[in-house]
Structures are given as structure tokens and as C-alpha cells.
mmCIF file of N, CA and C and ligand atoms in Angstrom:
data_model
loop_
_atom_site.group_PDB
_atom_site.id
_atom_site.type_symbol
_atom_site.label_atom_id
_atom_site.label_comp_id
_atom_site.label_asym_id
_atom_site.label_seq_id
_atom_site.Cartn_x
_atom_site.Cartn_y
_atom_site.Cartn_z
ATOM 1 N N MET A 1 69.809 181.787 75.878
ATOM 2 C CA MET A 1 69.490 180.364 76.078
ATOM 3 C C MET A 1 68.801 179.820 74.818
ATOM 4 N N THR A 2 69.218 178.660 74.373
ATOM 5 C CA THR A 2 68.577 178.088 73.179
ATOM 6 C C THR A 2 67.467 177.130 73.597
ATOM 7 N N THR A 3 66.440 177.084 72.775
ATOM 8 C CA THR A 3 65.358 176.125 73.024
ATOM 9 C C THR A 3 65.282 175.168 71.841
ATOM 10 N N THR A 4 64.855 173.957 72.131
ATOM 11 C CA THR A 4 64.728 172.985 71.045
ATOM 12 C C THR A 4 63.460 173.279 70.253
ATOM 13 N N ILE A 5 63.405 172.734 69.048
ATOM 14 C CA ILE A 5 62.201 172.888 68.218
ATOM 15 C C ILE A 5 60.984 172.327 68.970
ATOM 16 N N ALA A 6 61.194 171.182 69.646
ATOM 17 C CA ALA A 6 60.069 170.557 70.361
ATOM 18 C C ALA A 6 59.535 171.493 71.431
ATOM 19 N N GLU A 7 60.443 172.188 72.151
ATOM 20 C CA GLU A 7 59.996 173.122 73.195
ATOM 21 C C GLU A 7 59.250 174.301 72.582
ATOM 22 N N GLN A 8 59.743 174.784 71.441
ATOM 23 C CA GLN A 8 59.058 175.906 70.787
ATOM 24 C C GLN A 8 57.659 175.487 70.330
ATOM 25 N N LEU A 9 57.560 174.278 69.745
ATOM 26 C CA LEU A 9 56.265 173.813 69.245
ATOM 27 C C LEU A 9 55.256 173.656 70.372
ATOM 28 N N SER A 10 55.730 173.224 71.545
ATOM 29 C CA SER A 10 54.805 172.951 72.641
ATOM 30 C C SER A 10 54.146 174.240 73.129
ATOM 31 N N THR A 11 54.693 175.416 72.773
ATOM 32 C CA THR A 11 54.077 176.664 73.210
ATOM 33 C C THR A 11 53.059 177.177 72.182
ATOM 34 N N VAL A 12 52.973 176.520 71.035
ATOM 35 C CA VAL A 12 52.022 176.947 70.013
ATOM 36 C C VAL A 12 50.696 176.248 70.299
ATOM 37 N N SER A 13 49.605 177.014 70.345
ATOM 38 C CA SER A 13 48.309 176.416 70.719
ATOM 39 C C SER A 13 47.874 175.373 69.692
ATOM 40 N N LEU A 14 47.012 174.468 70.154
ATOM 41 C CA LEU A 14 46.458 173.465 69.230
ATOM 42 C C LEU A 14 45.727 174.187 68.093
ATOM 43 N N TYR A 15 45.036 175.272 68.433
ATOM 44 C CA TYR A 15 44.329 176.077 67.420
ATOM 45 C C TYR A 15 45.272 176.476 66.275
ATOM 46 N N GLU A 16 46.436 177.000 66.629
ATOM 47 C CA GLU A 16 47.405 177.407 65.594
ATOM 48 C C GLU A 16 47.906 176.189 64.829
ATOM 49 N N ARG A 17 48.185 175.118 65.570
ATOM 50 C CA ARG A 17 48.749 173.926 64.914
ATOM 51 C C ARG A 17 47.737 173.251 63.979
ATOM 52 N N LEU A 18 46.445 173.483 64.213
ATOM 53 C CA LEU A 18 45.428 172.922 63.306
ATOM 54 C C LEU A 18 45.226 173.814 62.085
ATOM 55 N N GLY A 19 45.935 174.950 62.040
ATOM 56 C CA GLY A 19 45.810 175.852 60.888
ATOM 57 C C GLY A 19 44.813 176.967 61.128
ATOM 58 N N ALA A 20 44.584 177.296 62.421
ATOM 59 C CA ALA A 20 43.676 178.372 62.823
ATOM 60 C C ALA A 20 42.281 178.166 62.196
ATOM 61 N N SER A 21 41.558 179.245 62.045
ATOM 62 C CA SER A 21 40.162 179.153 61.618
ATOM 63 C C SER A 21 39.989 178.402 60.290
ATOM 64 N N ALA A 22 40.830 178.719 59.310
ATOM 65 C CA ALA A 22 40.693 178.095 57.981
ATOM 66 C C ALA A 22 41.006 176.602 58.045
ATOM 67 N N GLY A 23 42.004 176.240 58.844
ATOM 68 C CA GLY A 23 42.369 174.823 58.966
ATOM 69 C C GLY A 23 41.265 174.031 59.652
ATOM 70 N N ILE A 24 40.649 174.641 60.666
ATOM 71 C CA ILE A 24 39.567 173.965 61.391
ATOM 72 C C ILE A 24 38.338 173.847 60.485
ATOM 73 N N ARG A 25 38.086 174.862 59.673
ATOM 74 C CA ARG A 25 36.949 174.775 58.741
ATOM 75 C C ARG A 25 37.143 173.584 57.780
ATOM 76 N N ARG A 26 38.388 173.370 57.339
ATOM 77 C CA ARG A 26 38.630 172.234 56.431
ATOM 78 C C ARG A 26 38.341 170.902 57.132
ATOM 79 N N ILE A 27 38.715 170.822 58.403
ATOM 80 C CA ILE A 27 38.433 169.586 59.157
ATOM 81 C C ILE A 27 36.917 169.392 59.267
ATOM 82 N N VAL A 28 36.191 170.463 59.596
ATOM 83 C CA VAL A 28 34.740 170.343 59.799
ATOM 84 C C VAL A 28 34.027 170.001 58.480
ATOM 85 N N ASP A 29 34.453 170.621 57.374
ATOM 86 C CA ASP A 29 33.854 170.275 56.075
ATOM 87 C C ASP A 29 34.068 168.784 55.770
ATOM 88 N N GLY A 30 35.301 168.312 55.975
ATOM 89 C CA GLY A 30 35.620 166.909 55.679
ATOM 90 C C GLY A 30 34.877 165.959 56.595
ATOM 91 N N MET A 31 34.751 166.378 57.842
ATOM 92 C CA MET A 31 34.074 165.554 58.841
ATOM 93 C C MET A 31 32.587 165.406 58.495
ATOM 94 N N VAL A 32 31.933 166.487 58.111
ATOM 95 C CA VAL A 32 30.502 166.416 57.774
ATOM 96 C C VAL A 32 30.313 165.556 56.516
ATOM 97 N N ASP A 33 31.198 165.715 55.523
ATOM 98 C CA ASP A 33 31.130 164.849 54.330
ATOM 99 C C ASP A 33 31.270 163.382 54.740
ATOM 100 N N ALA A 34 32.207 163.114 55.655
ATOM 101 C CA ALA A 34 32.433 161.728 56.095
ATOM 102 C C ALA A 34 31.210 161.192 56.841
ATOM 103 N N HIS A 35 30.583 162.037 57.687
ATOM 104 C CA HIS A 35 29.373 161.599 58.411
ATOM 105 C C HIS A 35 28.282 161.177 57.408
ATOM 106 N N LEU A 36 28.173 161.943 56.314
ATOM 107 C CA LEU A 36 27.119 161.659 55.327
ATOM 108 C C LEU A 36 27.374 160.367 54.552
ATOM 109 N N GLU A 37 28.614 159.884 54.598
ATOM 110 C CA GLU A 37 28.970 158.630 53.923
ATOM 111 C C GLU A 37 29.006 157.454 54.899
ATOM 112 N N ASN A 38 28.969 157.766 56.186
ATOM 113 C CA ASN A 38 29.192 156.733 57.210
ATOM 114 C C ASN A 38 27.873 156.012 57.515
ATOM 115 N N PRO A 39 27.766 154.713 57.189
ATOM 116 C CA PRO A 39 26.489 154.012 57.367
ATOM 117 C C PRO A 39 25.991 153.990 58.805
ATOM 118 N N VAL A 40 26.894 154.122 59.774
ATOM 119 C CA VAL A 40 26.468 154.069 61.183
ATOM 120 C C VAL A 40 25.700 155.344 61.579
ATOM 121 N N ILE A 41 26.042 156.491 61.001
ATOM 122 C CA ILE A 41 25.443 157.746 61.467
ATOM 123 C C ILE A 41 24.832 158.611 60.371
ATOM 124 N N ARG A 42 24.929 158.196 59.098
ATOM 125 C CA ARG A 42 24.500 159.127 58.052
ATOM 126 C C ARG A 42 23.021 159.504 58.154
ATOM 127 N N ALA A 43 22.180 158.574 58.639
ATOM 128 C CA ALA A 43 20.746 158.879 58.743
ATOM 129 C C ALA A 43 20.481 160.054 59.688
ATOM 130 N N ARG A 44 21.389 160.291 60.637
ATOM 131 C CA ARG A 44 21.227 161.410 61.579
ATOM 132 C C ARG A 44 21.387 162.753 60.883
ATOM 133 N N PHE A 45 22.184 162.765 59.814
ATOM 134 C CA PHE A 45 22.543 164.040 59.177
ATOM 135 C C PHE A 45 21.818 164.285 57.854
ATOM 136 N N GLN A 46 21.369 163.200 57.213
ATOM 137 C CA GLN A 46 20.738 163.358 55.895
ATOM 138 C C GLN A 46 19.546 164.321 55.900
ATOM 139 N N PRO A 47 18.688 164.330 56.941
ATOM 140 C CA PRO A 47 17.535 165.240 56.911
ATOM 141 C C PRO A 47 17.930 166.717 56.763
ATOM 142 N N TYR A 48 19.125 167.074 57.205
ATOM 143 C CA TYR A 48 19.555 168.481 57.154
ATOM 144 C C TYR A 48 19.907 168.926 55.732
ATOM 145 N N LEU A 49 20.099 167.956 54.837
ATOM 146 C CA LEU A 49 20.530 168.315 53.480
ATOM 147 C C LEU A 49 19.486 169.153 52.742
ATOM 148 N N ASN A 50 18.211 169.057 53.191
ATOM 149 C CA ASN A 50 17.149 169.878 52.581
ATOM 150 C C ASN A 50 17.259 171.333 52.988
ATOM 151 N N ASP A 51 18.121 171.629 53.953
ATOM 152 C CA ASP A 51 18.182 172.978 54.507
ATOM 153 C C ASP A 51 19.650 173.430 54.598
ATOM 154 N N PRO A 52 20.222 173.836 53.446
ATOM 155 C CA PRO A 52 21.646 174.189 53.415
ATOM 156 C C PRO A 52 22.025 175.314 54.385
ATOM 157 N N GLU A 53 21.082 176.239 54.644
ATOM 158 C CA GLU A 53 21.407 177.324 55.584
ATOM 159 C C GLU A 53 21.594 176.790 56.997
ATOM 160 N N ARG A 54 20.765 175.820 57.344
ATOM 161 C CA ARG A 54 20.887 175.202 58.678
ATOM 162 C C ARG A 54 22.211 174.423 58.771
ATOM 163 N N VAL A 55 22.553 173.710 57.665
ATOM 164 C CA VAL A 55 23.824 172.964 57.651
ATOM 165 C C VAL A 55 24.978 173.943 57.879
ATOM 166 N N GLU A 56 24.920 175.101 57.208
ATOM 167 C CA GLU A 56 25.987 176.090 57.348
ATOM 168 C C GLU A 56 26.048 176.620 58.782
ATOM 169 N N GLU A 57 24.888 176.844 59.375
ATOM 170 C CA GLU A 57 24.869 177.347 60.752
ATOM 171 C C GLU A 57 25.476 176.315 61.716
ATOM 172 N N ILE A 58 25.090 175.042 61.545
ATOM 173 C CA ILE A 58 25.623 173.997 62.423
ATOM 174 C C ILE A 58 27.142 173.884 62.217
ATOM 175 N N LYS A 59 27.577 173.939 60.945
ATOM 176 C CA LYS A 59 29.025 173.872 60.681
ATOM 177 C C LYS A 59 29.748 175.028 61.360
ATOM 178 N N ARG A 60 29.164 176.226 61.284
ATOM 179 C CA ARG A 60 29.812 177.386 61.919
ATOM 180 C C ARG A 60 29.907 177.168 63.425
ATOM 181 N N HIS A 61 28.847 176.595 64.019
ATOM 182 C CA HIS A 61 28.887 176.330 65.459
ATOM 183 C C HIS A 61 29.938 175.282 65.786
ATOM 184 N N ILE A 62 30.019 174.238 64.952
ATOM 185 C CA ILE A 62 31.009 173.184 65.231
ATOM 186 C C ILE A 62 32.429 173.761 65.099
ATOM 187 N N CYS A 63 32.651 174.603 64.084
ATOM 188 C CA CYS A 63 33.963 175.267 63.944
ATOM 189 C C CYS A 63 34.284 176.085 65.192
ATOM 190 N N ALA A 64 33.311 176.907 65.619
ATOM 191 C CA ALA A 64 33.550 177.781 66.773
ATOM 192 C C ALA A 64 33.812 176.948 68.027
ATOM 193 N N PHE A 65 33.094 175.823 68.148
ATOM 194 C CA PHE A 65 33.299 174.951 69.313
ATOM 195 C C PHE A 65 34.715 174.369 69.309
ATOM 196 N N PHE A 66 35.141 173.853 68.138
ATOM 197 C CA PHE A 66 36.498 173.294 68.031
ATOM 198 C C PHE A 66 37.546 174.375 68.291
ATOM 199 N N GLU A 67 37.299 175.551 67.737
ATOM 200 C CA GLU A 67 38.258 176.649 67.929
ATOM 201 C C GLU A 67 38.411 176.971 69.405
ATOM 202 N N MET A 68 37.276 177.095 70.107
ATOM 203 C CA MET A 68 37.334 177.414 71.537
ATOM 204 C C MET A 68 38.101 176.334 72.297
ATOM 205 N N ARG A 69 37.767 175.073 72.014
ATOM 206 C CA ARG A 69 38.413 173.973 72.733
ATOM 207 C C ARG A 69 39.899 173.850 72.415
ATOM 208 N N ALA A 70 40.295 174.341 71.232
ATOM 209 C CA ALA A 70 41.702 174.238 70.826
ATOM 210 C C ALA A 70 42.509 175.477 71.235
ATOM 211 N N GLY A 71 41.862 176.404 71.949
ATOM 212 C CA GLY A 71 42.600 177.582 72.409
ATOM 213 C C GLY A 71 42.537 178.761 71.460
ATOM 214 N N GLY A 72 41.529 178.793 70.587
ATOM 215 C CA GLY A 72 41.378 179.914 69.656
ATOM 216 C C GLY A 72 40.804 181.143 70.348
ATOM 217 N N PRO A 73 40.801 182.279 69.645
ATOM 218 C CA PRO A 73 40.405 183.542 70.263
ATOM 219 C C PRO A 73 38.898 183.776 70.344
ATOM 220 N N GLY A 74 38.133 183.144 69.457
ATOM 221 C CA GLY A 74 36.719 183.531 69.321
ATOM 222 C C GLY A 74 35.817 182.908 70.362
ATOM 223 N N PRO A 75 34.583 183.465 70.487
ATOM 224 C CA PRO A 75 33.603 182.885 71.403
ATOM 225 C C PRO A 75 32.855 181.730 70.726
ATOM 226 N N TYR A 76 32.240 180.867 71.525
ATOM 227 C CA TYR A 76 31.346 179.829 71.003
ATOM 228 C C TYR A 76 29.935 180.212 71.416
ATOM 229 N N ARG A 77 29.054 180.406 70.434
ATOM 230 C CA ARG A 77 27.700 180.859 70.761
ATOM 231 C C ARG A 77 26.641 179.783 70.498
ATOM 232 N N GLY A 78 27.081 178.549 70.178
ATOM 233 C CA GLY A 78 26.118 177.457 70.001
ATOM 234 C C GLY A 78 25.705 176.898 71.356
ATOM 235 N N ARG A 79 24.932 175.850 71.294
ATOM 236 C CA ARG A 79 24.473 175.234 72.536
ATOM 237 C C ARG A 79 25.576 174.389 73.170
ATOM 238 N N CYS A 80 25.437 174.116 74.478
ATOM 239 C CA CYS A 80 26.381 173.205 75.124
ATOM 240 C C CYS A 80 26.121 171.804 74.564
ATOM 241 N N MET A 81 27.070 170.883 74.773
ATOM 242 C CA MET A 81 26.970 169.563 74.147
ATOM 243 C C MET A 81 25.739 168.788 74.591
ATOM 244 N N VAL A 82 25.366 168.900 75.874
ATOM 245 C CA VAL A 82 24.175 168.190 76.346
ATOM 246 C C VAL A 82 22.931 168.738 75.642
ATOM 247 N N GLU A 83 22.813 170.059 75.568
ATOM 248 C CA GLU A 83 21.637 170.661 74.909
ATOM 249 C C GLU A 83 21.587 170.318 73.420
ATOM 250 N N ALA A 84 22.762 170.351 72.755
ATOM 251 C CA ALA A 84 22.793 170.105 71.303
ATOM 252 C C ALA A 84 22.377 168.673 70.969
ATOM 253 N N HIS A 85 22.661 167.734 71.865
ATOM 254 C CA HIS A 85 22.423 166.317 71.560
ATOM 255 C C HIS A 85 21.308 165.697 72.393
ATOM 256 N N ARG A 86 20.612 166.522 73.161
ATOM 257 C CA ARG A 86 19.563 166.006 74.049
ATOM 258 C C ARG A 86 18.436 165.356 73.245
ATOM 259 N N GLY A 87 18.027 164.172 73.723
ATOM 260 C CA GLY A 87 16.888 163.491 73.100
ATOM 261 C C GLY A 87 17.240 162.679 71.861
ATOM 262 N N MET A 88 18.515 162.770 71.383
ATOM 263 C CA MET A 88 18.878 161.998 70.186
ATOM 264 C C MET A 88 19.160 160.533 70.529
ATOM 265 N N ASN A 89 19.376 160.252 71.798
ATOM 266 C CA ASN A 89 19.662 158.877 72.238
ATOM 267 C C ASN A 89 20.856 158.293 71.460
ATOM 268 N N ILE A 90 21.927 159.050 71.381
ATOM 269 C CA ILE A 90 23.123 158.630 70.633
ATOM 270 C C ILE A 90 23.792 157.442 71.341
ATOM 271 N N ALA A 91 24.072 156.385 70.559
ATOM 272 C CA ALA A 91 24.690 155.168 71.102
ATOM 273 C C ALA A 91 26.217 155.285 71.068
ATOM 274 N N GLU A 92 26.877 154.434 71.864
ATOM 275 C CA GLU A 92 28.351 154.417 71.901
ATOM 276 C C GLU A 92 28.926 154.254 70.495
ATOM 277 N N ALA A 93 28.330 153.305 69.718
ATOM 278 C CA ALA A 93 28.866 153.018 68.376
ATOM 279 C C ALA A 93 28.764 154.240 67.468
ATOM 280 N N GLU A 94 27.728 155.043 67.670
ATOM 281 C CA GLU A 94 27.579 156.259 66.856
ATOM 282 C C GLU A 94 28.631 157.290 67.269
ATOM 283 N N TYR A 95 28.849 157.392 68.551
ATOM 284 C CA TYR A 95 29.872 158.319 69.045
ATOM 285 C C TYR A 95 31.243 157.928 68.480
ATOM 286 N N VAL A 96 31.565 156.631 68.538
ATOM 287 C CA VAL A 96 32.856 156.150 68.010
ATOM 288 C C VAL A 96 32.943 156.419 66.504
ATOM 289 N N ALA A 97 31.824 156.217 65.792
ATOM 290 C CA ALA A 97 31.826 156.462 64.338
ATOM 291 C C ALA A 97 32.130 157.932 64.044
ATOM 292 N N ALA A 98 31.533 158.831 64.835
ATOM 293 C CA ALA A 98 31.776 160.266 64.618
ATOM 294 C C ALA A 98 33.243 160.611 64.901
ATOM 295 N N VAL A 99 33.781 160.053 65.978
ATOM 296 C CA VAL A 99 35.194 160.311 66.318
ATOM 297 C C VAL A 99 36.100 159.765 65.206
ATOM 298 N N ASP A 100 35.792 158.577 64.709
ATOM 299 C CA ASP A 100 36.579 157.994 63.610
ATOM 300 C C ASP A 100 36.568 158.906 62.384
ATOM 301 N N ASP A 101 35.396 159.483 62.078
ATOM 302 C CA ASP A 101 35.297 160.391 60.921
ATOM 303 C C ASP A 101 36.193 161.620 61.114
ATOM 304 N N ILE A 102 36.192 162.149 62.325
ATOM 305 C CA ILE A 102 36.987 163.360 62.597
ATOM 306 C C ILE A 102 38.478 163.036 62.469
ATOM 307 N N LEU A 103 38.903 161.942 63.106
ATOM 308 C CA LEU A 103 40.339 161.598 63.059
ATOM 309 C C LEU A 103 40.758 161.155 61.661
ATOM 310 N N GLY A 104 39.870 160.464 60.950
ATOM 311 C CA GLY A 104 40.168 160.054 59.572
ATOM 312 C C GLY A 104 40.331 161.265 58.664
ATOM 313 N N THR A 105 39.475 162.273 58.875
ATOM 314 C CA THR A 105 39.582 163.511 58.089
ATOM 315 C C THR A 105 40.905 164.204 58.393
ATOM 316 N N MET A 106 41.255 164.275 59.663
ATOM 317 C CA MET A 106 42.529 164.924 60.032
ATOM 318 C C MET A 106 43.712 164.207 59.396
ATOM 319 N N ARG A 107 43.657 162.872 59.407
ATOM 320 C CA ARG A 107 44.750 162.102 58.797
ATOM 321 C C ARG A 107 44.827 162.399 57.293
ATOM 322 N N ALA A 108 43.656 162.413 56.638
ATOM 323 C CA ALA A 108 43.626 162.665 55.190
ATOM 324 C C ALA A 108 44.154 164.062 54.861
ATOM 325 N N LEU A 109 43.936 165.015 55.786
ATOM 326 C CA LEU A 109 44.414 166.380 55.554
ATOM 327 C C LEU A 109 45.888 166.548 55.925
ATOM 328 N N GLY A 110 46.489 165.480 56.464
ATOM 329 C CA GLY A 110 47.927 165.516 56.751
ATOM 330 C C GLY A 110 48.287 166.000 58.147
ATOM 331 N N HIS A 111 47.302 166.050 59.067
ATOM 332 C CA HIS A 111 47.629 166.460 60.437
ATOM 333 C C HIS A 111 48.451 165.380 61.125
ATOM 334 N N ARG A 112 49.367 165.829 61.976
ATOM 335 C CA ARG A 112 50.297 164.910 62.628
ATOM 336 C C ARG A 112 49.613 164.111 63.740
ATOM 337 N N GLU A 113 50.295 163.021 64.121
ATOM 338 C CA GLU A 113 49.802 162.156 65.185
ATOM 339 C C GLU A 113 49.571 162.950 66.482
ATOM 340 N N GLU A 114 50.466 163.884 66.786
ATOM 341 C CA GLU A 114 50.353 164.677 68.033
ATOM 342 C C GLU A 114 49.024 165.437 68.080
ATOM 343 N N GLU A 115 48.703 166.114 66.984
ATOM 344 C CA GLU A 115 47.466 166.895 66.966
ATOM 345 C C GLU A 115 46.246 165.971 66.990
ATOM 346 N N ARG A 116 46.358 164.848 66.281
ATOM 347 C CA ARG A 116 45.226 163.906 66.270
ATOM 348 C C ARG A 116 44.988 163.366 67.685
ATOM 349 N N ALA A 117 46.068 163.099 68.408
ATOM 350 C CA ALA A 117 45.930 162.584 69.778
ATOM 351 C C ALA A 117 45.302 163.638 70.688
ATOM 352 N N GLU A 118 45.654 164.901 70.488
ATOM 353 C CA GLU A 118 45.073 165.961 71.327
ATOM 354 C C GLU A 118 43.588 166.138 71.039
ATOM 355 N N VAL A 119 43.215 166.053 69.757
ATOM 356 C CA VAL A 119 41.798 166.163 69.413
ATOM 357 C C VAL A 119 41.033 164.959 69.971
ATOM 358 N N LEU A 120 41.630 163.780 69.867
ATOM 359 C CA LEU A 120 40.980 162.578 70.412
ATOM 360 C C LEU A 120 40.726 162.743 71.913
ATOM 361 N N ALA A 121 41.729 163.245 72.637
ATOM 362 C CA ALA A 121 41.564 163.434 74.084
ATOM 363 C C ALA A 121 40.453 164.437 74.363
ATOM 364 N N MET A 122 40.382 165.497 73.568
ATOM 365 C CA MET A 122 39.335 166.507 73.753
ATOM 366 C C MET A 122 37.953 165.875 73.531
ATOM 367 N N LEU A 123 37.837 165.093 72.435
ATOM 368 C CA LEU A 123 36.548 164.467 72.123
ATOM 369 C C LEU A 123 36.161 163.436 73.183
ATOM 370 N N TYR A 124 37.143 162.664 73.644
ATOM 371 C CA TYR A 124 36.852 161.631 74.640
ATOM 372 C C TYR A 124 36.290 162.259 75.925
ATOM 373 N N GLY A 125 36.810 163.416 76.260
ATOM 374 C CA GLY A 125 36.336 164.114 77.455
ATOM 375 C C GLY A 125 34.881 164.564 77.354
ATOM 376 N N LEU A 126 34.331 164.575 76.146
ATOM 377 C CA LEU A 126 32.942 165.035 75.944
ATOM 378 C C LEU A 126 31.948 163.882 75.876
ATOM 379 N N LYS A 127 32.478 162.659 75.925
ATOM 380 C CA LYS A 127 31.675 161.457 75.706
ATOM 381 C C LYS A 127 30.369 161.455 76.519
ATOM 382 N N ASP A 128 30.496 161.733 77.816
ATOM 383 C CA ASP A 128 29.312 161.643 78.678
ATOM 384 C C ASP A 128 28.328 162.789 78.470
ATOM 385 N N GLU A 129 28.732 163.810 77.709
ATOM 386 C CA GLU A 129 27.821 164.919 77.404
ATOM 387 C C GLU A 129 27.089 164.672 76.084
ATOM 388 N N ILE A 130 27.425 163.557 75.405
ATOM 389 C CA ILE A 130 26.866 163.312 74.070
ATOM 390 C C ILE A 130 26.094 161.990 73.998
ATOM 391 N N ILE A 131 26.627 160.949 74.647
ATOM 392 C CA ILE A 131 25.974 159.634 74.556
ATOM 393 C C ILE A 131 24.762 159.577 75.482
ATOM 394 N N ARG A 132 23.609 159.255 74.892
ATOM 395 C CA ARG A 132 22.343 159.064 75.639
ATOM 396 C C ARG A 132 22.041 160.168 76.633
ATOM 397 N N VAL A 133 22.106 161.417 76.154
ATOM 398 C CA VAL A 133 21.783 162.514 77.086
ATOM 399 C C VAL A 133 20.326 162.951 76.883
HETATM 400 C C1 LIG B 201 32.142 163.331 68.720
HETATM 401 C C2 LIG B 201 31.833 164.369 69.431
HETATM 402 C C3 LIG B 201 30.816 165.412 68.996
HETATM 403 C C4 LIG B 201 30.986 166.760 69.081
HETATM 404 C C5 LIG B 201 32.211 167.511 69.611
HETATM 405 C C6 LIG B 201 29.774 167.370 68.574
HETATM 406 C C7 LIG B 201 29.572 168.732 68.492
HETATM 407 C C8 LIG B 201 28.439 169.338 68.023
HETATM 408 C C9 LIG B 201 28.217 170.765 67.972
HETATM 409 C C10 LIG B 201 29.214 171.834 68.436
HETATM 410 C C11 LIG B 201 27.014 170.976 67.430
HETATM 411 C C12 LIG B 201 26.355 172.348 67.110
HETATM 412 C C13 LIG B 201 25.450 172.775 68.264
HETATM 413 C C14 LIG B 201 24.621 173.999 67.917
HETATM 414 O O1 LIG B 201 24.426 174.297 66.732
HETATM 415 O O2 LIG B 201 24.141 174.668 68.855
HETATM 416 C C15 LIG B 201 26.448 169.671 67.118
HETATM 417 C C16 LIG B 201 25.224 169.449 66.524
HETATM 418 C C17 LIG B 201 24.753 168.214 66.156
HETATM 419 N N1 LIG B 201 25.314 166.997 66.433
HETATM 420 FE FE1 LIG B 201 27.072 166.701 67.362
HETATM 421 N N2 LIG B 201 28.905 166.392 68.191
HETATM 422 C C18 LIG B 201 29.494 165.168 68.429
HETATM 423 C C19 LIG B 201 28.950 163.927 68.178
HETATM 424 C C20 LIG B 201 27.750 163.707 67.561
HETATM 425 C C21 LIG B 201 27.199 162.398 67.238
HETATM 426 C C22 LIG B 201 27.856 161.061 67.612
HETATM 427 C C23 LIG B 201 26.025 162.617 66.588
HETATM 428 C C24 LIG B 201 25.029 161.614 66.020
HETATM 429 C C25 LIG B 201 25.375 160.435 65.599
HETATM 430 C C26 LIG B 201 25.826 164.048 66.506
HETATM 431 C C27 LIG B 201 24.760 164.665 65.913
HETATM 432 C C28 LIG B 201 24.540 166.019 65.862
HETATM 433 C C29 LIG B 201 23.404 166.633 65.178
HETATM 434 C C30 LIG B 201 22.302 165.891 64.414
HETATM 435 C C31 LIG B 201 23.536 168.017 65.381
HETATM 436 C C32 LIG B 201 22.588 169.112 64.891
HETATM 437 C C33 LIG B 201 21.559 169.357 65.960
HETATM 438 C C34 LIG B 201 20.559 170.425 65.515
HETATM 439 O O3 LIG B 201 20.892 171.614 65.585
HETATM 440 O O4 LIG B 201 19.476 170.078 65.073
HETATM 441 N N3 LIG B 201 26.881 164.670 67.112
HETATM 442 N N4 LIG B 201 27.328 168.696 67.502
#
């Protein structure tokens, strides 16, 4: 029995389609750079620049979180989204700015509309665990 390319692609996990661990790391690096340039949210991240080891740890956690959510093999050992963002009083506009940075980075890296839509759906599902928790 023959299968179409579309059917074959649909069986490949989002993790693989994002380029596995290395591809996700590129998205996270670009996303953090974009956050630092984004006037809506950069003040949230600038204080961490004094502590590069902490930045690296947070990036590793964000990579592991994305990998887990995209169907990757590894565990996520960071905090849950409510714990990670508790007390920050994140506003809707800040959440949208962060999502825009992630999708803009994916577009710049050449990820297809399909993968961007899947990541958007994943992020949207986390909204209530991040805004004003
Ligand atoms: C868009 C969806 C978001 C996702 C999926 C997400 C995910 C994460 C993850 C996985 C961590 C690491 C947790 C850990 O190290 O235990 C983290 C940390 C952090 N997030 Fe988010 N985040 C999102 C939105 C935001 C927004 C909108 C802001 C602020 C404008 C924000 C600010 C932070 C900060 C400052 C940290 C570091 C906290 C610390 O360890 O001191 N995040 N986020």
C-alpha cells in the first residue's frame, strides 16, 4: 500500500519536525534574544544578564519544556508553568509579546506554517498557567 507524503509527515513528531534538540535550542536562543529586544517584555529578562549561568539554566529548562511538549524523549526537570511564573503578574500583552517573539523566531529560522501553528496551539493552551498567576 502506498502512502502520500502528507500521511508520512503526519506520523513524524513535532519534536523531529522542529529539528530535534538542536533545532529547538536554536528557537530558544533566538526567542531569548528577541525578548531582550522587545520593549514590552525586555525589562523582565534584562536583570538575568548579570548571571550568564542562570540564563543558561533557564534556557536549558525552556528547551527541555519545549522538547517534552513537542513529543521529544527527554524529561523536563524545571518548574511547572504556574510555579515558574508565580508572582510576576504577567499581563495579557506581555504573554502575546512573548508568543510573537517565539513565532517570529520560528519564521526567521524557516519553520513552516504547520509547525508554527502547532507551537501556537501549544502555547495558547498554557495561557492560564502564565498570565497573572
Ligand atoms: C509564552 C509562553 C511561555 C512559556 C512556555 C514559558 C516557559 C518558561 C519556562 C519553561 C521557564 C523555566 C522554568 C524553570 O527554570 O524552572 C520560564 C521561566 C521564566 N519565564 Fe516564562 N514562559 C512563557 C511566557 C513568559 C512571559 C510572558 C514572561 C514575562 C513577560 C516570562 C518570564 C519568565 C521569566 C522571567 C522566567 C525565569 C524565572 C526564574 O527562574 O527566575 N515567561 N518560562
